[in-house]
Coordinates of C-alpha atoms (C1' of nucleotides) in Angstrom, one line a residue:
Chain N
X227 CA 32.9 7.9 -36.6
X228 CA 35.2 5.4 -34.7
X229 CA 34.6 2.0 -35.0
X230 CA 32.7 0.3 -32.1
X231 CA 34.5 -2.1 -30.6
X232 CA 33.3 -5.5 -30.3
X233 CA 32.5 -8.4 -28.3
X234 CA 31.0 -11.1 -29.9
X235 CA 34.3 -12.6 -28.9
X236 CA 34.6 -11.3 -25.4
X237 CA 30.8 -13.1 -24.9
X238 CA 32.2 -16.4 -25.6
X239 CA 35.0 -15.9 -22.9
X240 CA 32.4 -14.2 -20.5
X241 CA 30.3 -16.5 -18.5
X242 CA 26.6 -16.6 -19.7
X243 CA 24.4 -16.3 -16.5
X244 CA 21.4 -15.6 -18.7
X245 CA 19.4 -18.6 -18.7
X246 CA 17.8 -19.5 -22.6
X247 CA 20.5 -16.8 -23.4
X248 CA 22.2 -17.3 -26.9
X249 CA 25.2 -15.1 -27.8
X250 CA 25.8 -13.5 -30.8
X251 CA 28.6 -15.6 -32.4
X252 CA 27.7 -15.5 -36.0
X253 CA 30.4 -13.8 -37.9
X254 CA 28.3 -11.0 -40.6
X255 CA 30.4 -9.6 -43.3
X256 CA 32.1 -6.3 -42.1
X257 CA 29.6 -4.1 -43.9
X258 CA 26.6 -6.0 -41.9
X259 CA 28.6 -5.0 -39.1
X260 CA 28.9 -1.8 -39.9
X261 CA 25.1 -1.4 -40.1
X262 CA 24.5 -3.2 -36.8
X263 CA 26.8 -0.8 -35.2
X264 CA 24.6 1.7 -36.7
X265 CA 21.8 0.5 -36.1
X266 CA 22.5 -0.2 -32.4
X267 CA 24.5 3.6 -31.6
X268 CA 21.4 5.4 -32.7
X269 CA 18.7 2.9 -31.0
X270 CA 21.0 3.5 -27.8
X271 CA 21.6 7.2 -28.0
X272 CA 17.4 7.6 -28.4
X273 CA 17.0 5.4 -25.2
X274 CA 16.3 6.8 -21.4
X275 CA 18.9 4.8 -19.9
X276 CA 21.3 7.1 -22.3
X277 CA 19.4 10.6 -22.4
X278 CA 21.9 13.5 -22.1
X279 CA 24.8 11.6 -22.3
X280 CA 27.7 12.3 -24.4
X281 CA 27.8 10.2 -27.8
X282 CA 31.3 9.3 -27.3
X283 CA 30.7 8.3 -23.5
X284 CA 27.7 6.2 -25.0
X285 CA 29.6 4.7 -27.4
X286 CA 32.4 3.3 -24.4
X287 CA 29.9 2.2 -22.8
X288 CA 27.9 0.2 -24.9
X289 CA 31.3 -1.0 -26.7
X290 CA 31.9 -2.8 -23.0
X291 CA 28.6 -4.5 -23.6
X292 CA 28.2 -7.6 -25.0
X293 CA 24.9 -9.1 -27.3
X294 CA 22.7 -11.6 -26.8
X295 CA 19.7 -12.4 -28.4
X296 CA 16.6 -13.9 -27.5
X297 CA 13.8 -16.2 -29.2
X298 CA 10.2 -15.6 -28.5
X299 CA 9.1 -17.2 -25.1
X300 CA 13.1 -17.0 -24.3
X301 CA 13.2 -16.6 -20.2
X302 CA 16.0 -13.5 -19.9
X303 CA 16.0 -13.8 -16.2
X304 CA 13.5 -15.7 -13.3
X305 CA 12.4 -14.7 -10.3
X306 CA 14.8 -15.8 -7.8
X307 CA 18.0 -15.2 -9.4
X308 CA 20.6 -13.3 -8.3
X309 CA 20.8 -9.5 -10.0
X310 CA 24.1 -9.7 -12.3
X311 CA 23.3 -8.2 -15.1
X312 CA 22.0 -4.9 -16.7
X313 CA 19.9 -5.6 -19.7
X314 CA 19.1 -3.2 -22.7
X315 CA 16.9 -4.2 -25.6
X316 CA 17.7 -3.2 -28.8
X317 CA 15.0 -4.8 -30.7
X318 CA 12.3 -7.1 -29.9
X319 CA 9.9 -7.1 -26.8
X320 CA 9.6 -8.5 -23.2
X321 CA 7.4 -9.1 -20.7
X322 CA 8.1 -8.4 -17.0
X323 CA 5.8 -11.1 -14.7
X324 CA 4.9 -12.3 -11.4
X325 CA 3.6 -15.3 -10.1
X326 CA 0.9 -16.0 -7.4
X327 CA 0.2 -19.2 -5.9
X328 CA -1.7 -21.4 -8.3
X329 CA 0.5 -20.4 -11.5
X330 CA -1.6 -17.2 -11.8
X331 CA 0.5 -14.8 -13.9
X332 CA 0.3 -11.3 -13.7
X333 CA 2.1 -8.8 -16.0
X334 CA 4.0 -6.0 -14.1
X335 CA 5.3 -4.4 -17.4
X336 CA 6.2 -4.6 -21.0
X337 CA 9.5 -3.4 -22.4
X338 CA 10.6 -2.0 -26.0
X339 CA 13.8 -1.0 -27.7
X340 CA 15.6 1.1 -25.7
X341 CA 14.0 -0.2 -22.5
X342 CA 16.1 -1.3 -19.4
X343 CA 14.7 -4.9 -18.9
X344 CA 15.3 -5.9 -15.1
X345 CA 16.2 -4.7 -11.5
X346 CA 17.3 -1.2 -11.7
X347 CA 18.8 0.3 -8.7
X348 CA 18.7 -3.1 -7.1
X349 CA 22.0 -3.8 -5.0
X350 CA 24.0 -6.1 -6.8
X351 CA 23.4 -8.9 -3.7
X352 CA 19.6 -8.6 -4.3
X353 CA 17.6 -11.1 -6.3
X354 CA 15.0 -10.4 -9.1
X355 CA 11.3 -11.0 -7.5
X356 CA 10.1 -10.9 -11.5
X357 CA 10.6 -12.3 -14.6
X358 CA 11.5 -11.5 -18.0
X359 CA 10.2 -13.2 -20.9
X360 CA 10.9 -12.3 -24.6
X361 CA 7.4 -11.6 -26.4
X362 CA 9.2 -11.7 -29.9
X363 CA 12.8 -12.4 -31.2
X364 CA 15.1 -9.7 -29.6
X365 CA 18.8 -8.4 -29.7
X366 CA 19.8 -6.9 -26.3
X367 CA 23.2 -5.1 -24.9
X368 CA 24.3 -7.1 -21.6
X369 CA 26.4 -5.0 -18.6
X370 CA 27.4 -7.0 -15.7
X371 CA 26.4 -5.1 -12.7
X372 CA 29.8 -4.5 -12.0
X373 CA 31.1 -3.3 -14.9
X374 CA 27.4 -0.8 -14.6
X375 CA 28.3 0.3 -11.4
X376 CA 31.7 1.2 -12.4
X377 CA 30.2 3.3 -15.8
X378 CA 27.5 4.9 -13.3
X379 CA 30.1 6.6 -10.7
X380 CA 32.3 8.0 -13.6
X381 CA 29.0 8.9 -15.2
X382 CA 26.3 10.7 -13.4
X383 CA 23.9 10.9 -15.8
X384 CA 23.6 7.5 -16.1
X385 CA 22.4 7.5 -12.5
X386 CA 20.3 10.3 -12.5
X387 CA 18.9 8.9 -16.2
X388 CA 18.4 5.3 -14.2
X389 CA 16.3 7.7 -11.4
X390 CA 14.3 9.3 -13.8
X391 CA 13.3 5.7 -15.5
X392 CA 12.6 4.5 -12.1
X393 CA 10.3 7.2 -11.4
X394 CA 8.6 6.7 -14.8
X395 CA 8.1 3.1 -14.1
X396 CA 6.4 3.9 -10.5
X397 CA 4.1 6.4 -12.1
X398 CA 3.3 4.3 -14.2
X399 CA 2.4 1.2 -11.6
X400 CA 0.5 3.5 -9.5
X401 CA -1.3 4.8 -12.3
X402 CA -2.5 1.1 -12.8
X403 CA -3.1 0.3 -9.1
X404 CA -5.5 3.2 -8.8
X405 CA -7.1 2.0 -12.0
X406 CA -7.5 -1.7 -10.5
X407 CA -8.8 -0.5 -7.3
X408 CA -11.1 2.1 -8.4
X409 CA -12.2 1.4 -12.7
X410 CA -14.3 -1.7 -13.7
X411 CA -12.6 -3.8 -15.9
X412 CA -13.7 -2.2 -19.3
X413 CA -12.2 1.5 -18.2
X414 CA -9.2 -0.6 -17.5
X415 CA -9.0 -2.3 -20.3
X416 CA -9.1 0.5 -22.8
X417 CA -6.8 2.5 -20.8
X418 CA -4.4 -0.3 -20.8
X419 CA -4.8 -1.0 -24.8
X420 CA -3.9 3.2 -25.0
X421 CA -0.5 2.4 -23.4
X422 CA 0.6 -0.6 -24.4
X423 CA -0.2 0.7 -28.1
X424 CA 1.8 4.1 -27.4
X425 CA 4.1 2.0 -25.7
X426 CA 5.3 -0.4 -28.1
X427 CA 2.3 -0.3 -30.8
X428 CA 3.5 -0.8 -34.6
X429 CA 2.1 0.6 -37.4
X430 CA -0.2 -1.2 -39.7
X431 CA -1.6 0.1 -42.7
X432 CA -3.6 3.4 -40.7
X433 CA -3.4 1.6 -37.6
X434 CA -1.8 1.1 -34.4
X435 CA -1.4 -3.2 -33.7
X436 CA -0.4 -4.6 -30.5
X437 CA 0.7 -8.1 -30.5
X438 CA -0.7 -9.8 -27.0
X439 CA -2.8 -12.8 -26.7
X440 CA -6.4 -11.9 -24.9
X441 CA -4.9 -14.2 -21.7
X442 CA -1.7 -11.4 -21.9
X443 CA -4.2 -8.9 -22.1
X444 CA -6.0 -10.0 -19.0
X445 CA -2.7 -10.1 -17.1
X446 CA -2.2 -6.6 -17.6
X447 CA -5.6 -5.4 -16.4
X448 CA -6.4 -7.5 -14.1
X449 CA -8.9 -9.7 -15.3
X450 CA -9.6 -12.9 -17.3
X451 CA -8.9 -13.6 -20.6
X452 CA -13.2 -14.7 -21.0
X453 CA -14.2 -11.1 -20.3
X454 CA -11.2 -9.5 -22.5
X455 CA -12.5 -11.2 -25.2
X456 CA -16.3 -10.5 -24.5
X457 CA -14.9 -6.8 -24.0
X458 CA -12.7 -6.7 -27.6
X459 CA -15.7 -8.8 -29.2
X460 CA -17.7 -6.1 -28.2
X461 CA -15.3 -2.9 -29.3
X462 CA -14.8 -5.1 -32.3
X463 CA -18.4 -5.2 -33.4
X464 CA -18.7 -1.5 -32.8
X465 CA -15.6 -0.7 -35.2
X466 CA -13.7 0.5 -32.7
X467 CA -10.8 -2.0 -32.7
X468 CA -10.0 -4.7 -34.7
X469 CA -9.0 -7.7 -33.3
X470 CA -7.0 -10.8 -34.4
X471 CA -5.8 -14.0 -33.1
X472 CA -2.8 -12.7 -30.7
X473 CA -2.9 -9.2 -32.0
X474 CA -5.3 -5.9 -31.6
X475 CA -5.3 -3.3 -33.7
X476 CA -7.2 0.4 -33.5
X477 CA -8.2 2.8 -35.9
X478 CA -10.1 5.0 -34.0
X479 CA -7.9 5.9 -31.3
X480 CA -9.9 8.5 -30.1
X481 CA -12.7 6.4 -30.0
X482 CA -11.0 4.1 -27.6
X483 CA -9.7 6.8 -25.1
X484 CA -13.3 7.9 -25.1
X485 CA -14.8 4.4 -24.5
X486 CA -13.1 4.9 -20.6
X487 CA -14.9 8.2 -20.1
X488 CA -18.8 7.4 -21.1
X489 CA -18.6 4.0 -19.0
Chain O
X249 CA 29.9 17.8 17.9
X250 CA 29.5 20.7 15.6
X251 CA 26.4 23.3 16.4
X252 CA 23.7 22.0 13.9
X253 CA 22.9 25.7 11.7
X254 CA 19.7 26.2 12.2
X255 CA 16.8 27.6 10.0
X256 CA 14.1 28.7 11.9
X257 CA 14.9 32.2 11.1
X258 CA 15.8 31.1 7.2
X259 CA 11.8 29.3 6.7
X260 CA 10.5 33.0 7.1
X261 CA 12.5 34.6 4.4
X262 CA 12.2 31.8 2.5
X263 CA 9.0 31.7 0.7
X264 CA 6.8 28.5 2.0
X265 CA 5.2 27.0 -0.8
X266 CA 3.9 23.7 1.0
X267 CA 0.3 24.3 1.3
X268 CA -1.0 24.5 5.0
X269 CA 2.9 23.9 6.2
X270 CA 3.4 26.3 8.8
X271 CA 7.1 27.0 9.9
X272 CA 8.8 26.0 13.1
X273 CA 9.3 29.7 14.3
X274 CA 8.9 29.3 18.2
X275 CA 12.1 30.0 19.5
X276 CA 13.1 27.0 22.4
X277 CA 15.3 27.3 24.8
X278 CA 18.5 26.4 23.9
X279 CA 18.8 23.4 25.9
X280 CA 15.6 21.7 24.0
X281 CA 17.0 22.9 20.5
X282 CA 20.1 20.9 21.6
X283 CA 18.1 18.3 22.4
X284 CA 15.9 18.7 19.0
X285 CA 19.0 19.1 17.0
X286 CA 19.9 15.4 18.3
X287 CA 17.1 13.6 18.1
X288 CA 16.7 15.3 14.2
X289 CA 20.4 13.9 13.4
X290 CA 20.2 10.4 14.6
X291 CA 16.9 10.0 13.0
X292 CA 18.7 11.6 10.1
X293 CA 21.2 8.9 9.7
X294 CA 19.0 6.2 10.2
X295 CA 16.8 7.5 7.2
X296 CA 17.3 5.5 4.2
X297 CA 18.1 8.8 2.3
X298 CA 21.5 8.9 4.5
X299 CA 22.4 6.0 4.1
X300 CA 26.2 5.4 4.0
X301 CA 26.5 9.5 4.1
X302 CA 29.7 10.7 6.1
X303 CA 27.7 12.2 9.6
X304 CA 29.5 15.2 8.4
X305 CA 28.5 15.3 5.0
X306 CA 24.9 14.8 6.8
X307 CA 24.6 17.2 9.0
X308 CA 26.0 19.8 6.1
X309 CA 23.1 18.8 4.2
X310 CA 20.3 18.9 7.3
X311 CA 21.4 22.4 7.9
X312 CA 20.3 22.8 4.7
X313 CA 17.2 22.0 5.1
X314 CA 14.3 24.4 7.4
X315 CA 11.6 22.7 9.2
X316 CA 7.8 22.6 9.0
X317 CA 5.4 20.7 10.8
X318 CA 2.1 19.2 10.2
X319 CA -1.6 18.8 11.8
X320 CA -3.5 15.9 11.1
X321 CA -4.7 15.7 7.9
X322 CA -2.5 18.7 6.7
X323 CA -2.0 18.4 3.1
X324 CA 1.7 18.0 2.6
X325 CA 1.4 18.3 -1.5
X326 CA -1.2 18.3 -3.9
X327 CA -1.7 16.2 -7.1
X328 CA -1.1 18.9 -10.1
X329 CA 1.1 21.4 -7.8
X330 CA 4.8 21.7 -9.3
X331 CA 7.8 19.7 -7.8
X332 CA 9.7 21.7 -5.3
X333 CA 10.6 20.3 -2.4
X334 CA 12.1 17.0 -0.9
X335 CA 10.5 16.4 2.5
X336 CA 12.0 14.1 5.0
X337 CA 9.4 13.3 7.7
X338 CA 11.5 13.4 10.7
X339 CA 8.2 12.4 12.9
X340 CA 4.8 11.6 12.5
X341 CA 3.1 9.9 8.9
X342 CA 1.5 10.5 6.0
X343 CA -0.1 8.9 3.4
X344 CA -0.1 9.2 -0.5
X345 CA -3.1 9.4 -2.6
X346 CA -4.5 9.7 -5.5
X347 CA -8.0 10.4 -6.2
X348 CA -10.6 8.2 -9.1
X349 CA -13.7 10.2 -10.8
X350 CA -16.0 10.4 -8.6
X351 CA -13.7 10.6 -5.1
X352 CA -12.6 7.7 -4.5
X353 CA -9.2 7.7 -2.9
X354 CA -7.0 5.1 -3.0
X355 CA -3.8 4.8 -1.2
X356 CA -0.5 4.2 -2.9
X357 CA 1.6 4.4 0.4
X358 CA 2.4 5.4 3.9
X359 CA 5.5 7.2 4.9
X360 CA 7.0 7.5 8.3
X361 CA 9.7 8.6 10.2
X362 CA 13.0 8.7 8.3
X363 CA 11.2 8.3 5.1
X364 CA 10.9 10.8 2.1
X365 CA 7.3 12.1 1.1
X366 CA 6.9 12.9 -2.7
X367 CA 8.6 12.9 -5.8
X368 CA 11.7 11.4 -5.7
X369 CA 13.7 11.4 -9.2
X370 CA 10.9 13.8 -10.5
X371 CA 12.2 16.3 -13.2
X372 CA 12.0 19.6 -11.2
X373 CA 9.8 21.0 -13.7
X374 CA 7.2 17.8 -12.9
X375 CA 4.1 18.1 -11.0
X376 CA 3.1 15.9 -8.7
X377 CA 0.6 13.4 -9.4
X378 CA -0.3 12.5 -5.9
X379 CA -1.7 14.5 -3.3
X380 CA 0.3 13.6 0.7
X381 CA -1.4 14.2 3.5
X382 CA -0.3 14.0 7.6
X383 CA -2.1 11.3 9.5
X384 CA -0.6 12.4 12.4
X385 CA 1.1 15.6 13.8
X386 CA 4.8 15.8 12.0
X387 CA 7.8 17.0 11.3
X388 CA 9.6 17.6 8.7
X389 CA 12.9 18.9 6.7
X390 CA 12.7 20.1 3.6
X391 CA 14.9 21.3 0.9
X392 CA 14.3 23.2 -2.3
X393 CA 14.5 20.5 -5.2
X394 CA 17.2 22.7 -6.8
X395 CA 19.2 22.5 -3.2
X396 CA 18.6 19.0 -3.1
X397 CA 19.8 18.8 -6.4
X398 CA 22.9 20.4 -5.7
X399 CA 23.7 18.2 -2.8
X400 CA 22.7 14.8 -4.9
X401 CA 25.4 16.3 -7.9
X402 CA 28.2 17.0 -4.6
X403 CA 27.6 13.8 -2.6
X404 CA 27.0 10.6 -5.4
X405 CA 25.8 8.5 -2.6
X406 CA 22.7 10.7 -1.7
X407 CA 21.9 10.1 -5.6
X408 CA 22.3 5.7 -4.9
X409 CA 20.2 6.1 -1.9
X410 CA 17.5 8.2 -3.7
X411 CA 18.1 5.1 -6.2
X412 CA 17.4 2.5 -3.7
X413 CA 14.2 4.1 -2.4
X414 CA 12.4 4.1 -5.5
X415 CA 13.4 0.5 -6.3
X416 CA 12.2 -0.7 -3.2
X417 CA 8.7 1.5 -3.4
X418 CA 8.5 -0.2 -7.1
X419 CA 9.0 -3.6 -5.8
X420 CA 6.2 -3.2 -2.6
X421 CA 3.9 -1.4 -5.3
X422 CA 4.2 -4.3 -7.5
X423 CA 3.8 -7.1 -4.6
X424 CA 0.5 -4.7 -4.3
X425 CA -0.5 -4.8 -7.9
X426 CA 0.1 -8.4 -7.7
X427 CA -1.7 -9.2 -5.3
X428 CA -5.1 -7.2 -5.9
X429 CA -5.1 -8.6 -9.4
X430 CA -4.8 -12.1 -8.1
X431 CA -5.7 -12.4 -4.6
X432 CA -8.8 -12.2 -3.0
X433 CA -9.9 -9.4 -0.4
X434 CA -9.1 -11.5 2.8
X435 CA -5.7 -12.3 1.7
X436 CA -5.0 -8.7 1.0
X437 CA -5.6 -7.1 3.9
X438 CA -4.1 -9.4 6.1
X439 CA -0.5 -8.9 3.8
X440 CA -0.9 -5.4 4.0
X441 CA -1.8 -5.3 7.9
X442 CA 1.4 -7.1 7.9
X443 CA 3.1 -4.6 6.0
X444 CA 1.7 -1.9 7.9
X445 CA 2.3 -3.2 10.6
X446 CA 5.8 -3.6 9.7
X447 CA 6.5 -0.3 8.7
X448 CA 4.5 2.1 10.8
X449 CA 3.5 0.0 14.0
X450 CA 3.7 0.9 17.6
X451 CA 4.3 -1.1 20.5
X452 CA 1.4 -1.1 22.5
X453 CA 1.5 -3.3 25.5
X454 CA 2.8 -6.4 24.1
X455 CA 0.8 -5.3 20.6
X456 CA 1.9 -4.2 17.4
X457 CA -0.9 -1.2 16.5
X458 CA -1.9 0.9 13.4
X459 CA -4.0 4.3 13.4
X460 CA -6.2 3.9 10.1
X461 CA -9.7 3.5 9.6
X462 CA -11.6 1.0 8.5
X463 CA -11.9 2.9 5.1
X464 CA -8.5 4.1 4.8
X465 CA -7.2 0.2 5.1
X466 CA -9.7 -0.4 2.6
X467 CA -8.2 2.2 0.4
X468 CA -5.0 0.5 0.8
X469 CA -6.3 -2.8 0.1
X470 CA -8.6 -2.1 -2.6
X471 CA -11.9 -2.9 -1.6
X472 CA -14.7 -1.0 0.6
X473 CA -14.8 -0.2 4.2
X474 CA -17.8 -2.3 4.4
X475 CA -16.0 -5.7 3.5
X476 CA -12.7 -4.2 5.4
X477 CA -14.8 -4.2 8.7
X478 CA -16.8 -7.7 8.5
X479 CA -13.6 -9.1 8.2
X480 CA -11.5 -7.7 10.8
X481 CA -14.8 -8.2 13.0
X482 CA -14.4 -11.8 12.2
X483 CA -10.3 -11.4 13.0
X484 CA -11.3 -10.0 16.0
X485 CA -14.0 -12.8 17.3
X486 CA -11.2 -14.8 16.2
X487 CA -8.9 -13.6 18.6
X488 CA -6.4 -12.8 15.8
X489 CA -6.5 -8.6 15.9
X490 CA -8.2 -6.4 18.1
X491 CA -10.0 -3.6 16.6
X492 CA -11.0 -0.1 18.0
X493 CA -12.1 2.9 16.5
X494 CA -9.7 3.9 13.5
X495 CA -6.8 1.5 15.2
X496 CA -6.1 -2.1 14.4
X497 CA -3.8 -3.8 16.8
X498 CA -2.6 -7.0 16.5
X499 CA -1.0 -10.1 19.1
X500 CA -0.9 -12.9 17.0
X501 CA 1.3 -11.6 14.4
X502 CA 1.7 -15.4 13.3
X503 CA -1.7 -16.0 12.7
X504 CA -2.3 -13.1 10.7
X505 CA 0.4 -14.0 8.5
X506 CA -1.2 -17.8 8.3
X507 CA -4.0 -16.4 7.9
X508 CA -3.4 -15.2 4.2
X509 CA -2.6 -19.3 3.5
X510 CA -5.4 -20.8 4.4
X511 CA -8.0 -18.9 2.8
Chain T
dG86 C1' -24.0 16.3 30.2
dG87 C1' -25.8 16.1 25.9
dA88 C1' -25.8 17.4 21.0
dA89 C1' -23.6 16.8 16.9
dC90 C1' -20.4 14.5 14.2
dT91 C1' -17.7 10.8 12.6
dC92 C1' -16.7 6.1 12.4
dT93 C1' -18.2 1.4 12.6
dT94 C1' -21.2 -2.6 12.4
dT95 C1' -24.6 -5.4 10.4
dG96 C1' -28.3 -6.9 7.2
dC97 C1' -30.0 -7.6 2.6
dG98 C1' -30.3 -7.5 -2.4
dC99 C1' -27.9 -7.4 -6.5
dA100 C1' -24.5 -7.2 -10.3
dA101 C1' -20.0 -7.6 -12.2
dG102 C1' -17.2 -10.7 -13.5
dA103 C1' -15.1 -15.3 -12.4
dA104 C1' -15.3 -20.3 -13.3
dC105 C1' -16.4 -23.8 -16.1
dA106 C1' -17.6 -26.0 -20.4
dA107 C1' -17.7 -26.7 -25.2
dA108 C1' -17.3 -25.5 -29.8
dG109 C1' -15.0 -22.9 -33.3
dA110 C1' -11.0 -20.4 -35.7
dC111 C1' -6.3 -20.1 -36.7
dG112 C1' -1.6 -21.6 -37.4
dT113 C1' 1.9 -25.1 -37.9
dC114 C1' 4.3 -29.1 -38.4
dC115 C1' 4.9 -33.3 -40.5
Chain L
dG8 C1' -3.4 -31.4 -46.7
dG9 C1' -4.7 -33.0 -42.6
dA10 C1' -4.0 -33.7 -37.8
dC11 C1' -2.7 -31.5 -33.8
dG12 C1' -2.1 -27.8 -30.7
dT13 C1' -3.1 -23.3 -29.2
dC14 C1' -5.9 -19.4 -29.0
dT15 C1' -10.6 -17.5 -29.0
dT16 C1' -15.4 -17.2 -28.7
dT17 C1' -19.7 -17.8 -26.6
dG18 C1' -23.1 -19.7 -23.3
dT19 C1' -24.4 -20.8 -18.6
dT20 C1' -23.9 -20.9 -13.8
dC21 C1' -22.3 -19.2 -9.6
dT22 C1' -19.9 -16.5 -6.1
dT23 C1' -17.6 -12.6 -4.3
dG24 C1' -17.9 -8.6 -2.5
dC25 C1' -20.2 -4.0 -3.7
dG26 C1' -24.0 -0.8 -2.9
dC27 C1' -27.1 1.0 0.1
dA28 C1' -29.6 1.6 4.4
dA29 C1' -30.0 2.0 9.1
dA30 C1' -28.7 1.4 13.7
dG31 C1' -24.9 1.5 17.1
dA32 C1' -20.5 3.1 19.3
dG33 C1' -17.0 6.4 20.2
dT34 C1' -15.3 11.5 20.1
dT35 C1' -15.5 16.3 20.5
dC36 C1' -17.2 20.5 21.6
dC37 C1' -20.1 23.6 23.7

DNA sequence: GGAACTCTTTGCGCAAGAACAAAGACGTCC
DNA sequence: GGACGTCTTTGTTCTTGCGCAAAGAGTTCC
């Protein structure tokens, strides 16, 4: 397997428009590297943004990529700023948000390993009318639009891969907005939890855990966090999740998906 | 200018899957198909989907295409029916819905001239998840998603447009979801008569107007006809809209748009 | 022209859930 | 280990806007 070129030394000569944005310059002993490199080829050849490409088109690519890494609550890019980069976590967790008047937050997405954080298929001139907050400690692979631009004409099925996720996204959002005009809050809610948790849900002992704070939760759905937690308290009491402070976790998934229906 | 190939005779070998899509087949005198064939190209070229596409490469891919038309309330597509079409309304609207238990119907989006009805970026082997249905007598082009495909793998640029399209349906779907999780009722249907407005309004007599019903802008806005028509009767007394049966037309664009501050 | 239909207006009662308040649990940082 | 900060629970009150009903206005079709 060639070795993966890279550019923990090219990030220190590149400009750092991420705001909060730390670059990898911590030097790991070779066989680390190794294992990072490993780590990060098959977390990137599993990823949408990468689906049918070749592995050794895949690996030039993300070889022109630099890292950065982000601390919980790290901002990786605010509403406002100009589009420059292309963004792929590799670990970690993000939240994608909006603001209304007021400081209201709502929560327009969450993203995973292998997720595209930010403004796909934005022109390069356009700002981002979200922002992206780091939920947990998380690596990422950084393009400059540019240099993504340049990869997506010599590689079509990057661009037709970047489609496809775009299309996934809407679904996904209208899937939501007909839930928030139509569902009461608890339908919502439990259809929410079902996502999020196949989405980016971790394993613990038997169980599927989510880690989002009630107020997150509300955010997603809709609501506020008062009646997530009456709703959760509820679910709680009637074994069908279990809840903890920033964190819900379900056993009975079936139970849960049912919960919409009979309401 | 190169004759335009026509397909009038193609759309009856061709088997039409579009429910309730009946083909153009009345043969015009040549004169008015001259005449059809320009207005179809220059409303071609102004469509998003052209964008930056050589006329010639254009008008290659429009003779591609066969046309159908649409009655009122024809259904376009339905929710659960495979992908197999792109359709470019060339005149007339539609709107996109999807349906809740129980019937209720909410609206995702409108689409007019120039813009493309369905499943953009959808996997050919998708279904549709929405149902489209005319609000108005149209027109339309319409290619076989394999065709289309074809075309998107010849001309990259058709693939960037289709790109841009769906990133700019993401971002109006998300000022949406932001806005019904956050805002109250007033406030919403006052953005989205702006954006209505916007997109799909006619001049009439110093007025923009909109053809939808009370209940349709309430499916747009996410709350009931009932609440949709006290408050544009208020707008109205106001002197801010003007309101007739299943039209909403509108002087005072400013004050609409102050309107959503106030309140 | 008028019957039938659809769309719209308006009134009234009510419930879901928001807003607010206050106390309790959990985690963390000296 | 204890003080502080944050998150969560739970109670109470209150408002928005939904549900329903019934009458009114505008089309359409014989």
């Amino acid at each position: 397997m060639p070795e993966v070129q890279f550019t923990g030394s090219l990030s220190v000569l590149a400009p750092i428009a991420v705001a909060a944005a730390r670059a990898v310059v911590s030097l790991p002993a070779a066989a680390a590297r190794e294992n990072n490199t490993f780590r990060k080829m098959t977390l990137v050849q599993h990823s949408p943004l990468f689906a049918n490409v070749l592995p050794s088109e895949g690996r030039e690519i993300v070889s022109a990529a630099r890292e950065c890494q982000f601390s919980r609550r790290d901002r990786i890019f605010l509403a406002g700023d100009p589009v420059r980069q292309v963004t792929l976590l590799t670990s970690g967790s993000a939240k994608i948000v909006q603001f209304g008047q007021s400081g209201t937050e709502v929560i327009l997405g969450l993203k995973g390993p292998g997720d595209v954080v930010g403004a796909l298929g934005v022109c390069p001139q356009d700002h981002h009318c979200s922002t992206a907050q780091a939920l947990a400690a998380s690596h990422a692979l950084i393009w400059d639009t540019g240099v993504f631009e340049t990869f997506s004409q010599r590689f079509p099925q990057l661009r037709r891969n970047i489609t496809h996720i775009l299309c996934q996204q809407l679904r996904e959002l209208e899937e939501r907005y007909r839930e928030i005009s139509t569902e009461k809050v608890s339908v919502r809610l439990s259809h929410q939890l079902v996502r999020v948790l196949n989405q980016l849900g971790r394993r613990v002992n038997g169980g599927l855990e989510i880690r989002l704070s009630r107020e997150e939760l509300a955010q997603l759905t809709g609501t506020t966090l008062f009646t997530v937690s009456r709703l959760l308290s509820d679910w709680n009491q009637r074994g069908i999740v279990s809840t903890r402070r920033e964190a819900v976790s379900v056993h009975n998934f079936q139970a849960l998906a049912e919960l919409a229906e009979e309401e």
